[in-house]
mmCIF file of N, CA, C and O in Angstrom:
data_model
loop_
_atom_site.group_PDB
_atom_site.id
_atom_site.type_symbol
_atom_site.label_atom_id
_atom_site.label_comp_id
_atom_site.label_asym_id
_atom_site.label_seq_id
_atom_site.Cartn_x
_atom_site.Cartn_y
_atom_site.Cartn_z
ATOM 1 N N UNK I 1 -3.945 -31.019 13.250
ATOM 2 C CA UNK I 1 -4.216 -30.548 14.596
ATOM 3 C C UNK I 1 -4.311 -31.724 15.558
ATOM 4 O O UNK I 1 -3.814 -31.745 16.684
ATOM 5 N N UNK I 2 -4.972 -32.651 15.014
ATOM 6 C CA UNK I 2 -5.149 -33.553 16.328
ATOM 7 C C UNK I 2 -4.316 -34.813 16.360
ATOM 8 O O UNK I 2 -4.507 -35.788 17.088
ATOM 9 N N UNK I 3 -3.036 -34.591 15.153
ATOM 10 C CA UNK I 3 -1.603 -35.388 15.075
ATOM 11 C C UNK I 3 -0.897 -34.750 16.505
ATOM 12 O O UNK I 3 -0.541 -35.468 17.440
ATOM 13 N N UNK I 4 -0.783 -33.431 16.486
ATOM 14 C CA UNK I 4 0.156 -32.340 17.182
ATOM 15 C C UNK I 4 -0.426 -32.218 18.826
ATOM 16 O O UNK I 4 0.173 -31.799 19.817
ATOM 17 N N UNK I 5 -1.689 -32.701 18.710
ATOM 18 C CA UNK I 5 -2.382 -32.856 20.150
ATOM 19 C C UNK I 5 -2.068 -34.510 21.064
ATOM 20 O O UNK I 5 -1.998 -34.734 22.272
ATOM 21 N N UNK I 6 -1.932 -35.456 19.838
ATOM 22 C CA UNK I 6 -1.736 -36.658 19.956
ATOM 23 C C UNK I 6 -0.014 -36.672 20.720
ATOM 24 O O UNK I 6 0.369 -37.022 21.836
ATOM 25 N N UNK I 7 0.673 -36.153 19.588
ATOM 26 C CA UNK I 7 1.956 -36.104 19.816
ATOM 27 C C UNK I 7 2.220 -35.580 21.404
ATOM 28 O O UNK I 7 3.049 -36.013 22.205
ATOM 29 N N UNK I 8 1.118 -34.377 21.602
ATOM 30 C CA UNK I 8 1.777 -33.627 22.744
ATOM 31 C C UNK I 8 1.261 -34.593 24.077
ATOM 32 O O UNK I 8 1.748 -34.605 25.207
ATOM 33 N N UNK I 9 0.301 -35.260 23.637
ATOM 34 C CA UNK I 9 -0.133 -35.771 25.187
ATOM 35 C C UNK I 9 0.749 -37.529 25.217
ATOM 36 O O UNK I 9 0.638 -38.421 26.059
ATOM 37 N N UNK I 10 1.496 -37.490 24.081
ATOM 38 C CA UNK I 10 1.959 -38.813 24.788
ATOM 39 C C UNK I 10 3.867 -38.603 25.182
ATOM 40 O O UNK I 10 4.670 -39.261 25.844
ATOM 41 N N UNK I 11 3.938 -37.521 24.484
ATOM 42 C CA UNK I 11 5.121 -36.931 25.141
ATOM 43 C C UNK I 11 4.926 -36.932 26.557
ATOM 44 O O UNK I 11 5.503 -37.874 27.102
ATOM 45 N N UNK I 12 4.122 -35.965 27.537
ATOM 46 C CA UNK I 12 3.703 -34.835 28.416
ATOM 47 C C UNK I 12 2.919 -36.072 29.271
ATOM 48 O O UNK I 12 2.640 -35.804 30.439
ATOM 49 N N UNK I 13 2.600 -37.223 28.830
ATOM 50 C CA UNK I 13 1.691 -38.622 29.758
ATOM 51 C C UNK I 13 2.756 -39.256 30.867
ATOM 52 O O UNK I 13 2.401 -39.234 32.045
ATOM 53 N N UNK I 14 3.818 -39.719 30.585
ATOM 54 C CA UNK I 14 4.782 -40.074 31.378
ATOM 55 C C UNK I 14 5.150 -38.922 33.447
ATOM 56 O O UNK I 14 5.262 -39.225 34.635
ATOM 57 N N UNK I 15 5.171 -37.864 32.729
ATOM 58 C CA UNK I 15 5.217 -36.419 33.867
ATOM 59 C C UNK I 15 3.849 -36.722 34.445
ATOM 60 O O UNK I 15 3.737 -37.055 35.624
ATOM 61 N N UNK I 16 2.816 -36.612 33.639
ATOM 62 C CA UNK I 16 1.666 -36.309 34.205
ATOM 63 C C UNK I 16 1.205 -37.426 35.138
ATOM 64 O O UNK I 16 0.830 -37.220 36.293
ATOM 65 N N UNK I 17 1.262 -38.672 34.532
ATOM 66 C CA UNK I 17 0.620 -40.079 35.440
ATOM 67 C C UNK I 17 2.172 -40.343 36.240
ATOM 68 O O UNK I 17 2.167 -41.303 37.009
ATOM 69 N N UNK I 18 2.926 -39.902 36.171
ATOM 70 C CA UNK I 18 4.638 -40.483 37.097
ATOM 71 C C UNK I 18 5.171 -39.272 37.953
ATOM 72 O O UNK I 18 6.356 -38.994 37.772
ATOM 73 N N UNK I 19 4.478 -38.526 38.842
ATOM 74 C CA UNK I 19 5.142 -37.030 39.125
ATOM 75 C C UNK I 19 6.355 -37.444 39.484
ATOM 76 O O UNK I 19 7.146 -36.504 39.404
ATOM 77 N N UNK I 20 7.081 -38.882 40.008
ATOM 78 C CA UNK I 20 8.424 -39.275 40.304
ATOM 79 C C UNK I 20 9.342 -38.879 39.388
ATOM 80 O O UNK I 20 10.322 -38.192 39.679
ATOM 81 N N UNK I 21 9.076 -39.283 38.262
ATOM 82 C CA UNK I 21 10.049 -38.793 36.918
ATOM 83 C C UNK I 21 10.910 -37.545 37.265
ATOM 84 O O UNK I 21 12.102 -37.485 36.963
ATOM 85 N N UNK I 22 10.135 -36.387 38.024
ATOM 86 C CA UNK I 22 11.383 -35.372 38.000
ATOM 87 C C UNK I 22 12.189 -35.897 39.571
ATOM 88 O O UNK I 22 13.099 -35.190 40.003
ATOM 89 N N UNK I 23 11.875 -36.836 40.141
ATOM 90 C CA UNK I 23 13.271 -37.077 41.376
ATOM 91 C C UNK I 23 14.548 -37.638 41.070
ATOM 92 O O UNK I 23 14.602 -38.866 41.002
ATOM 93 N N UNK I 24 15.447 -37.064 40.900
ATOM 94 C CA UNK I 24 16.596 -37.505 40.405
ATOM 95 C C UNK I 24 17.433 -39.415 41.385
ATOM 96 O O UNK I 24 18.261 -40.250 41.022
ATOM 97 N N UNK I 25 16.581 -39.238 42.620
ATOM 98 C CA UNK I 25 17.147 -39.949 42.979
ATOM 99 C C UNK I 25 16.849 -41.579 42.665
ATOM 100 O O UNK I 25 17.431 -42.661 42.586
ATOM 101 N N UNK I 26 15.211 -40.822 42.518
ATOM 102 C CA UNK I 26 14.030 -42.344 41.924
ATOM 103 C C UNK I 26 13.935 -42.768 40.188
ATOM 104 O O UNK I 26 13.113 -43.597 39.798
ATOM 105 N N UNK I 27 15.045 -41.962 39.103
ATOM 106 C CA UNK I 27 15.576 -42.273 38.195
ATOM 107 C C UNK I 27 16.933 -42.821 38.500
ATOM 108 O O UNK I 27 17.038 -43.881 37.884
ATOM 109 N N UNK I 28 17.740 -42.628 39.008
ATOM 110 C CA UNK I 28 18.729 -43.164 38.961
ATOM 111 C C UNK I 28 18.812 -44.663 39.382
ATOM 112 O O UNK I 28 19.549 -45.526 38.906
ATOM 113 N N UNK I 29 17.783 -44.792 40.500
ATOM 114 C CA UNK I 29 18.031 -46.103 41.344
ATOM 115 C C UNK I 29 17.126 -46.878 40.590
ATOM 116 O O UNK I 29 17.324 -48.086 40.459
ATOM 117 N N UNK I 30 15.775 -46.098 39.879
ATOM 118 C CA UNK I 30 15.157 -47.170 38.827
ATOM 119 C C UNK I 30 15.458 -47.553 37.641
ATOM 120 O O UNK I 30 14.763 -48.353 37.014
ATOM 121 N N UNK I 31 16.908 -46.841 37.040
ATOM 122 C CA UNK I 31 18.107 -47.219 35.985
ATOM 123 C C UNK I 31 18.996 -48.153 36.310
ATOM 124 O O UNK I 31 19.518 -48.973 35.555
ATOM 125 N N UNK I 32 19.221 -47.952 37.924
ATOM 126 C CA UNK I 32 20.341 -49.142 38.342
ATOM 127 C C UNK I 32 19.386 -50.765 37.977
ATOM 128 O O UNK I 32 19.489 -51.714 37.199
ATOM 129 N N UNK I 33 18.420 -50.289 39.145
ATOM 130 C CA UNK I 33 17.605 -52.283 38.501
ATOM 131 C C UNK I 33 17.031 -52.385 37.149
ATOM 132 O O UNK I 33 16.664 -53.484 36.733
ATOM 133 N N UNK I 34 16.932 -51.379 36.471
ATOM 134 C CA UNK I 34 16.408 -52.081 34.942
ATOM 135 C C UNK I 34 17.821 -52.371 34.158
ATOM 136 O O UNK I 34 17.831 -53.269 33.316
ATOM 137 N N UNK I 35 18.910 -51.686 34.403
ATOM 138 C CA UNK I 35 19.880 -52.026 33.591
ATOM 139 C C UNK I 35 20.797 -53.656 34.931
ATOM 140 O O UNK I 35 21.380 -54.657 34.515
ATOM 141 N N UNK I 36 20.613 -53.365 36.063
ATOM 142 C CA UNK I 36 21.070 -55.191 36.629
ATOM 143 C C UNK I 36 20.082 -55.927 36.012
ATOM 144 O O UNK I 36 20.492 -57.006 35.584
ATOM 145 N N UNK I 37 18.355 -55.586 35.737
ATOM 146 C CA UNK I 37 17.753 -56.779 35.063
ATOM 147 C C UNK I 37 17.970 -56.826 34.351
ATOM 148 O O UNK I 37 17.810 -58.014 34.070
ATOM 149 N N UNK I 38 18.544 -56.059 33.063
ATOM 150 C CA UNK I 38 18.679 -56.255 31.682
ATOM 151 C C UNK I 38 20.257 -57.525 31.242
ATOM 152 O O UNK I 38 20.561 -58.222 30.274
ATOM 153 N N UNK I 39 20.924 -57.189 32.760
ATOM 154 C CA UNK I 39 22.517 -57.891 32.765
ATOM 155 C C UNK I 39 22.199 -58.864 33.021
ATOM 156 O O UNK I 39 22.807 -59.647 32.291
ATOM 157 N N UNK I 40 21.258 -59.608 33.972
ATOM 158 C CA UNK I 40 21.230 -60.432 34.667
ATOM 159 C C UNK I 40 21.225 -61.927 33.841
ATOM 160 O O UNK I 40 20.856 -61.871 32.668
ATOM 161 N N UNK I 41 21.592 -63.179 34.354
ATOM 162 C CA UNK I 41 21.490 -64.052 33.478
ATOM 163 C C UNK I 41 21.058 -64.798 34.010
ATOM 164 O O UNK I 41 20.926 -65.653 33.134
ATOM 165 N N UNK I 42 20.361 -65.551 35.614
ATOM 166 C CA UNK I 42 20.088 -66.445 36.038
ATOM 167 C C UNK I 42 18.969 -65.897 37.320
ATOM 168 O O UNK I 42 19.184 -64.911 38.025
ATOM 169 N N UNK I 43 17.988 -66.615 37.397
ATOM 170 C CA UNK I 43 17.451 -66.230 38.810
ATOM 171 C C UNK I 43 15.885 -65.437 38.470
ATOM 172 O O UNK I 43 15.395 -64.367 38.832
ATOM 173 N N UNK I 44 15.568 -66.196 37.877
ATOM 174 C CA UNK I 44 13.818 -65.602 37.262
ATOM 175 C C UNK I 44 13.715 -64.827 36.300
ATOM 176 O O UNK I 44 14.666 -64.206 35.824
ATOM 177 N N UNK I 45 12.669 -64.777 35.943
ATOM 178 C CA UNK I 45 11.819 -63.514 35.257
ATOM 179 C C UNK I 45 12.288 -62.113 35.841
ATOM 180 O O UNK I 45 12.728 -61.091 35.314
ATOM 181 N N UNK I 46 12.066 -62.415 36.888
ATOM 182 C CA UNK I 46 11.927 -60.946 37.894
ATOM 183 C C UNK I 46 13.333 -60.331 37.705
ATOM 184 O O UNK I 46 13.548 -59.119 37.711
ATOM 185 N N UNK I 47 14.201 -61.221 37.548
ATOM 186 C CA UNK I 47 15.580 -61.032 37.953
ATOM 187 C C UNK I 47 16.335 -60.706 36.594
ATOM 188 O O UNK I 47 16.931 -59.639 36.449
ATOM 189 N N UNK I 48 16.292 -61.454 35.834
ATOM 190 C CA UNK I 48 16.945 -61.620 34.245
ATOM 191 C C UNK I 48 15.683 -61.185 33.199
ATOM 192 O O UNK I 48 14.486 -61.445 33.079
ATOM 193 N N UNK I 49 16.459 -60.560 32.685
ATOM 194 C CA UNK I 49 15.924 -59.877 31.147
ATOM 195 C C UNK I 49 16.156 -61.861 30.151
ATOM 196 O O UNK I 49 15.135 -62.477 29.847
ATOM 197 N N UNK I 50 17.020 -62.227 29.962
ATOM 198 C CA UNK I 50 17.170 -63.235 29.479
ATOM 199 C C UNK I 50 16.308 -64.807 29.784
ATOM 200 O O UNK I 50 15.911 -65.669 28.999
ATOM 201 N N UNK I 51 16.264 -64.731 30.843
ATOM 202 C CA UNK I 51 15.405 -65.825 31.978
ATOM 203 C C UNK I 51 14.024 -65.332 31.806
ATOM 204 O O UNK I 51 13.176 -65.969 32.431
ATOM 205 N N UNK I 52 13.581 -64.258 31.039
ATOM 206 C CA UNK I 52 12.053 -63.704 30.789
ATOM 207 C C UNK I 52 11.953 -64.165 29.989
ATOM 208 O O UNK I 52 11.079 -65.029 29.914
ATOM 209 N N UNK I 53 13.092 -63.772 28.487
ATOM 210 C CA UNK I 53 12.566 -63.906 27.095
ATOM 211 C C UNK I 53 12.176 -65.338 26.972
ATOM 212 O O UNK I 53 11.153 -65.611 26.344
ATOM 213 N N UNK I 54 13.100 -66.541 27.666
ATOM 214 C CA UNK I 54 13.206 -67.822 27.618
ATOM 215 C C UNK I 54 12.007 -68.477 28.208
ATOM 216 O O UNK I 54 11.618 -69.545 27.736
ATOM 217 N N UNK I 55 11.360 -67.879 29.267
ATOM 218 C CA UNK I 55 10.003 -68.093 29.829
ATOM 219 C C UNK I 55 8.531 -68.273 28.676
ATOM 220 O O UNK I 55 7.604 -69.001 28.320
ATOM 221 N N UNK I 56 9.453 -66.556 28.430
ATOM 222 C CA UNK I 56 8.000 -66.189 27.540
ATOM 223 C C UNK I 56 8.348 -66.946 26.173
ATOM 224 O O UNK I 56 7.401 -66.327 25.689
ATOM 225 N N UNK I 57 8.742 -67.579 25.281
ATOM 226 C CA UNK I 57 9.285 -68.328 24.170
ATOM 227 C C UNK I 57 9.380 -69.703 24.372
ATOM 228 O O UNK I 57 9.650 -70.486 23.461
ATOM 229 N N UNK I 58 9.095 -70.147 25.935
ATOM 230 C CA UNK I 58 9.487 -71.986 26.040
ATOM 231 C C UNK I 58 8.344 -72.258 25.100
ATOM 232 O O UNK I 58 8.713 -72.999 24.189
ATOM 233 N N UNK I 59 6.881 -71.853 25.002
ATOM 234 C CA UNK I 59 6.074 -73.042 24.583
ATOM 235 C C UNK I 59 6.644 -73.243 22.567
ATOM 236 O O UNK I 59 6.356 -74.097 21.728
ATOM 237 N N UNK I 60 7.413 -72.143 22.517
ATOM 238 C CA UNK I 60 7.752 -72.605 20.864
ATOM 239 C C UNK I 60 8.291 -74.501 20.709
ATOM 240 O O UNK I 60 7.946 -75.416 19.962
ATOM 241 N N UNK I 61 9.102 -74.396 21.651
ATOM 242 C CA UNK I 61 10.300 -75.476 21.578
ATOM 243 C C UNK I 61 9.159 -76.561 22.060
ATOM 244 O O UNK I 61 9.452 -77.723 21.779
ATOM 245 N N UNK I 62 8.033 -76.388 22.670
ATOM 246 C CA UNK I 62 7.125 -78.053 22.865
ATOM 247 C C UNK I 62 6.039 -77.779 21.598
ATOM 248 O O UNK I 62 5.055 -78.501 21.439
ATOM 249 N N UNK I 63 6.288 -76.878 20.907
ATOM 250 C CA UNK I 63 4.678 -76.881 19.771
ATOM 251 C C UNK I 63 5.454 -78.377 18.622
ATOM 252 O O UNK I 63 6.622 -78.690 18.393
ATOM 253 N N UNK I 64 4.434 -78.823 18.264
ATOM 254 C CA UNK I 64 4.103 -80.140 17.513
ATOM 255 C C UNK I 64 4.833 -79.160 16.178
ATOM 256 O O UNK I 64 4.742 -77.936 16.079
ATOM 257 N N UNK I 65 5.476 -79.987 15.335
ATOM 258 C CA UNK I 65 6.166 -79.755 14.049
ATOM 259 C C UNK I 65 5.323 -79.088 13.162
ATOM 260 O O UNK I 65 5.838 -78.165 12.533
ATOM 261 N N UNK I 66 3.735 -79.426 12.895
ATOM 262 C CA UNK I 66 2.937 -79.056 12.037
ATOM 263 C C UNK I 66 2.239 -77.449 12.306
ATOM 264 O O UNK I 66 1.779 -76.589 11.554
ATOM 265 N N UNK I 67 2.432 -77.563 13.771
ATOM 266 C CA UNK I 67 1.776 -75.728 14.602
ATOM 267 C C UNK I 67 2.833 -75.118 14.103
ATOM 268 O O UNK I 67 2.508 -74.434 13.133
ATOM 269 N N UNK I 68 4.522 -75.048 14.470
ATOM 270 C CA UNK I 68 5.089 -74.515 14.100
ATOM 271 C C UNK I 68 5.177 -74.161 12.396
ATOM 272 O O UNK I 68 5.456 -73.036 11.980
ATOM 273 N N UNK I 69 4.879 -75.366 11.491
ATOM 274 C CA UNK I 69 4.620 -75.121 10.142
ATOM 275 C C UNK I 69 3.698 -73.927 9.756
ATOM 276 O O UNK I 69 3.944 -72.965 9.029
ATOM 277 N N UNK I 70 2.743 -74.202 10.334
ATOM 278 C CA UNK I 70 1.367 -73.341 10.039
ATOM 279 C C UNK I 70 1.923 -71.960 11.018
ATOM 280 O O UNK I 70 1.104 -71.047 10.911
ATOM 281 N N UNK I 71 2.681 -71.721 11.607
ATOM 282 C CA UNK I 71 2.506 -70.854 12.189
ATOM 283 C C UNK I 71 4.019 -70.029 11.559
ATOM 284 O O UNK I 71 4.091 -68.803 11.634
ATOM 285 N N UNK I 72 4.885 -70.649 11.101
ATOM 286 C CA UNK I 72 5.406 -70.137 10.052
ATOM 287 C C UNK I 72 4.998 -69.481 8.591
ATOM 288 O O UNK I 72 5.288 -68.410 8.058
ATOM 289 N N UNK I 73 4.265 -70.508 8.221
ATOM 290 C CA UNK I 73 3.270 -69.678 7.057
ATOM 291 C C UNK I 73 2.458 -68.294 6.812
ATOM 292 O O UNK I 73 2.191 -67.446 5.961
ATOM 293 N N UNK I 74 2.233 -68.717 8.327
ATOM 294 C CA UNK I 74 0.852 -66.938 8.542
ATOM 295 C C UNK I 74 1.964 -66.160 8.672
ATOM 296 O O UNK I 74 1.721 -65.146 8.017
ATOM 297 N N UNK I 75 3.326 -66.052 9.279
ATOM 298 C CA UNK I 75 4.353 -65.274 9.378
ATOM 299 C C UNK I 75 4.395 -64.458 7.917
ATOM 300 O O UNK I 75 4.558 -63.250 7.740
ATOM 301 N N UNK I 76 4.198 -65.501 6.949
ATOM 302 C CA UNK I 76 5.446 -65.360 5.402
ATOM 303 C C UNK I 76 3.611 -64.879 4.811
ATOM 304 O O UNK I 76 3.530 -64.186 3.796
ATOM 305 N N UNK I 77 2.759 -65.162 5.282
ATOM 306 C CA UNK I 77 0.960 -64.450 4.635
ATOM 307 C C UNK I 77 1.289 -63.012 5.523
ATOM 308 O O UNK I 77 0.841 -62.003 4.978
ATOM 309 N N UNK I 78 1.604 -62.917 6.086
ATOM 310 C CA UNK I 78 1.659 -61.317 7.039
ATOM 311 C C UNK I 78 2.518 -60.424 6.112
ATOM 312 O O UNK I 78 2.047 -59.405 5.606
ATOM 313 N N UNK I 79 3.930 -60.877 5.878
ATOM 314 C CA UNK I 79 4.819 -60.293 5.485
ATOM 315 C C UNK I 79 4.670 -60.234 3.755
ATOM 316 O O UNK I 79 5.466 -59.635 3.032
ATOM 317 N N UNK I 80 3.745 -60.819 3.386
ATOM 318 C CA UNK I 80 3.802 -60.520 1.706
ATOM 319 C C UNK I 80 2.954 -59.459 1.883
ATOM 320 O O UNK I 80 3.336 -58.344 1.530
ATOM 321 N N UNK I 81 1.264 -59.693 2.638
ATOM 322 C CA UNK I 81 0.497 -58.633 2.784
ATOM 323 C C UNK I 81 1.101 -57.258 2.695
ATOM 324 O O UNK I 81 0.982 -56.379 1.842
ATOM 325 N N UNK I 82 2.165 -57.358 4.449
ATOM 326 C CA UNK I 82 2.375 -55.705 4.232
ATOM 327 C C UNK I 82 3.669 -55.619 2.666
ATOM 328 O O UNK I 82 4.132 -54.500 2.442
ATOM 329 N N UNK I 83 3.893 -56.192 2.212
ATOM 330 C CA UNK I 83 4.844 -55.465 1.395
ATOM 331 C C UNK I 83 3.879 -55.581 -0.133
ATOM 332 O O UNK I 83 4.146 -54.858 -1.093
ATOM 333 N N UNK I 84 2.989 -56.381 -0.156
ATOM 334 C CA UNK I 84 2.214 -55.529 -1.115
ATOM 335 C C UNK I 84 1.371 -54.495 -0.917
ATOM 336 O O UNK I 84 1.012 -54.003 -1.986
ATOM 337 N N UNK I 85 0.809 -53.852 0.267
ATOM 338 C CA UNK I 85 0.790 -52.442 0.468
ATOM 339 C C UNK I 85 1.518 -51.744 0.296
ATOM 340 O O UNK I 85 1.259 -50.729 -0.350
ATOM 341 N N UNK I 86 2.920 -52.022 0.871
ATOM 342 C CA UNK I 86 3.636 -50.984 0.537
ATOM 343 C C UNK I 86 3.837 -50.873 -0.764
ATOM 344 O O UNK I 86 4.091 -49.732 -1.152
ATOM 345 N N UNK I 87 3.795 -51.866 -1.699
ATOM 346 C CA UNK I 87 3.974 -51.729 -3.402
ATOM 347 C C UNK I 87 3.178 -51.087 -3.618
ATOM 348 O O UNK I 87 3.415 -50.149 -4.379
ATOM 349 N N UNK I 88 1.818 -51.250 -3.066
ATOM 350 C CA UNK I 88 0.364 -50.872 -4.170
ATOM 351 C C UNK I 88 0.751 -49.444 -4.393
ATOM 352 O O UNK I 88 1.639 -48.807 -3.827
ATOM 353 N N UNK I 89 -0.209 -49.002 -5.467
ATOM 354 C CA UNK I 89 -0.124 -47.693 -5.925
ATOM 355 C C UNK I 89 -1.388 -47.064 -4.713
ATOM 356 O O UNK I 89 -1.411 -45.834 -4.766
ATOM 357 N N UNK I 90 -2.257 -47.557 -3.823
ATOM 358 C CA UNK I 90 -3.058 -46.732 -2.824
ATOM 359 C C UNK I 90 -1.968 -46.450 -1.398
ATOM 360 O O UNK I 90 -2.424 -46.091 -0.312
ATOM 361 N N UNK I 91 -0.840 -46.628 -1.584
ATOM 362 C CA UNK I 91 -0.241 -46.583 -0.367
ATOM 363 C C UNK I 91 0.856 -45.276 -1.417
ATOM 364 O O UNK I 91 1.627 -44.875 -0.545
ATOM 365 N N UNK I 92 1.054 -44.879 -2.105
ATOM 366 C CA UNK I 92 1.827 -43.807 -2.818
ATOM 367 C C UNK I 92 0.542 -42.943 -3.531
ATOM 368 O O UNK I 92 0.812 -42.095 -4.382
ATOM 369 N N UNK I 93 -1.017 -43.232 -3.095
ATOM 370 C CA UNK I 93 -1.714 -42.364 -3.597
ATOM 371 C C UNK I 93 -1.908 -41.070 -2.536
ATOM 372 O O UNK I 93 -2.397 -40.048 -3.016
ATOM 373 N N UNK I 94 -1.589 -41.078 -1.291
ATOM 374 C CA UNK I 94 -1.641 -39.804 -0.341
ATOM 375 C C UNK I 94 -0.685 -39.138 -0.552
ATOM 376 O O UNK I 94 0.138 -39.628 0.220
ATOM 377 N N UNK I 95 -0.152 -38.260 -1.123
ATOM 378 C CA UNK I 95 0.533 -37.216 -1.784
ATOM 379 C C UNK I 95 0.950 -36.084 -0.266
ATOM 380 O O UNK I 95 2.090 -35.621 -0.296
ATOM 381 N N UNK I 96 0.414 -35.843 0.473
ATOM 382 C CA UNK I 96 0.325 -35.045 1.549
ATOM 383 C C UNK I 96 1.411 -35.766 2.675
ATOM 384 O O UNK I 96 1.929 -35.197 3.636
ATOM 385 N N UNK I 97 1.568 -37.018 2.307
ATOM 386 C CA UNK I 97 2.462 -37.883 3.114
ATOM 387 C C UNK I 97 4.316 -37.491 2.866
ATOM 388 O O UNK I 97 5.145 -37.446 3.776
ATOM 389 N N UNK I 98 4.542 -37.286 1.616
ATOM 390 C CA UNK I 98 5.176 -36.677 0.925
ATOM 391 C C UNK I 98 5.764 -34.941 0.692
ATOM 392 O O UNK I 98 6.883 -34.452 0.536
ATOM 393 N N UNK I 99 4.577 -34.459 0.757
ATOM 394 C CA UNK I 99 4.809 -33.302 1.043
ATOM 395 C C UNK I 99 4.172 -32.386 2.230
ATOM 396 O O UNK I 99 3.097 -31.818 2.035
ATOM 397 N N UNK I 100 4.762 -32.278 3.283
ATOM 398 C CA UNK I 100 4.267 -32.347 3.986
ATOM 399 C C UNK I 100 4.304 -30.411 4.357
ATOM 400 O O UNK I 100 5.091 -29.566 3.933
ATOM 401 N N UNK I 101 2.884 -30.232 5.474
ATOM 402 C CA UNK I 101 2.863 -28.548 5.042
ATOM 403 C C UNK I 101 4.322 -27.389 5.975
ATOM 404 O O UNK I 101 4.650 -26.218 5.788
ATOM 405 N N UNK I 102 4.749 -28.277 6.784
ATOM 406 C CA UNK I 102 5.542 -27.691 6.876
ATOM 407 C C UNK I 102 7.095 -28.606 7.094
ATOM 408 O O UNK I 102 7.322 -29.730 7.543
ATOM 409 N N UNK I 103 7.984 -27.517 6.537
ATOM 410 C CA UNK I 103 9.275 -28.985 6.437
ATOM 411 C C UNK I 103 10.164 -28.589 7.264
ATOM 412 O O UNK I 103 10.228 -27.515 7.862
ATOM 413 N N UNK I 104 11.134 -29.838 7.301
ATOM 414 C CA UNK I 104 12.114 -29.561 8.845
ATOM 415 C C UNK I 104 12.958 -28.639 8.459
ATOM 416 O O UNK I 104 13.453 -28.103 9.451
ATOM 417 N N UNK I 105 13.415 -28.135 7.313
ATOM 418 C CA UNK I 105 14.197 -27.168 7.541
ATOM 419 C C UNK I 105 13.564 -25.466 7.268
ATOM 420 O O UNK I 105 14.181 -24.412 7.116
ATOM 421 N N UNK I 106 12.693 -25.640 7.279
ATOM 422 C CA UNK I 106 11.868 -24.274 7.451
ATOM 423 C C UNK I 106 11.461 -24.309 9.023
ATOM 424 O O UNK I 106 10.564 -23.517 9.313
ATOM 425 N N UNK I 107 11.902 -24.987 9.936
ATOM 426 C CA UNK I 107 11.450 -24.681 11.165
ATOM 427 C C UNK I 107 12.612 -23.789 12.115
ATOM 428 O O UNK I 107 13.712 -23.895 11.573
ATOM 429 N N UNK I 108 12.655 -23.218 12.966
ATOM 430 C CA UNK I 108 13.592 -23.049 13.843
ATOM 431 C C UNK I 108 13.674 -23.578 15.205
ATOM 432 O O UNK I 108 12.716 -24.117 15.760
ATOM 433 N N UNK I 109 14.668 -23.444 15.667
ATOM 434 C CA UNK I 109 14.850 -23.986 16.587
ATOM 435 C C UNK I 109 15.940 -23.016 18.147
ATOM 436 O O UNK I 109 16.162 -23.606 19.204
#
């Protein structure tokens, strides 16, 4: 019940906090500048999708050899973690995950 309540209010959140969403004219023209920022290649943050990522990523390229070491490591400690969850036998012990009470092809549509 409160998956299906979750689900519905973050669907139904966008309409509710944006009443713009249904103006066709204030989607279209706010598709034109997110897809020119997404093209863009020079001329800020504001301007380029590319000129952001490079902003937000410069301090990698000045970190000291040894930060980047260590900060590679916790990467490769993160990534064993989750994949020995996903191995463990408590992550295949919820059975309900699996079978779930109602299935997609018993639904209509």
């Amino acid at each position: 019940w409160s998956l299906w309540l979750a689900s519905i209010s973050f669907l139904a959140s966008p309409f509710w906090f944006n009443p713009l969403t249904f103006d066709w004219n204030t989607v279209t023209t706010d598709y034109g500048l997110w897809l020119r920022w997404i093209q863009g290649t020079s001329g800020g943050a504001n301007k380029s999708w590319s000129m952001w990522w490079n902003e937000e990523n410069a301090f990698y390229k000045s970190m000291p050899m040894t930060s980047k070491l260590l900060f590679f490591v916790k990467v490769i400690i993160y990534l064993l973690v989750a994949q020995g969850i996903q191995r463990s036998n408590l992550f295949r012990s919820d059975i309900s995950l699996s079978n779930p009470l109602i299935r997609v092809g018993n639904l209509l549509i």
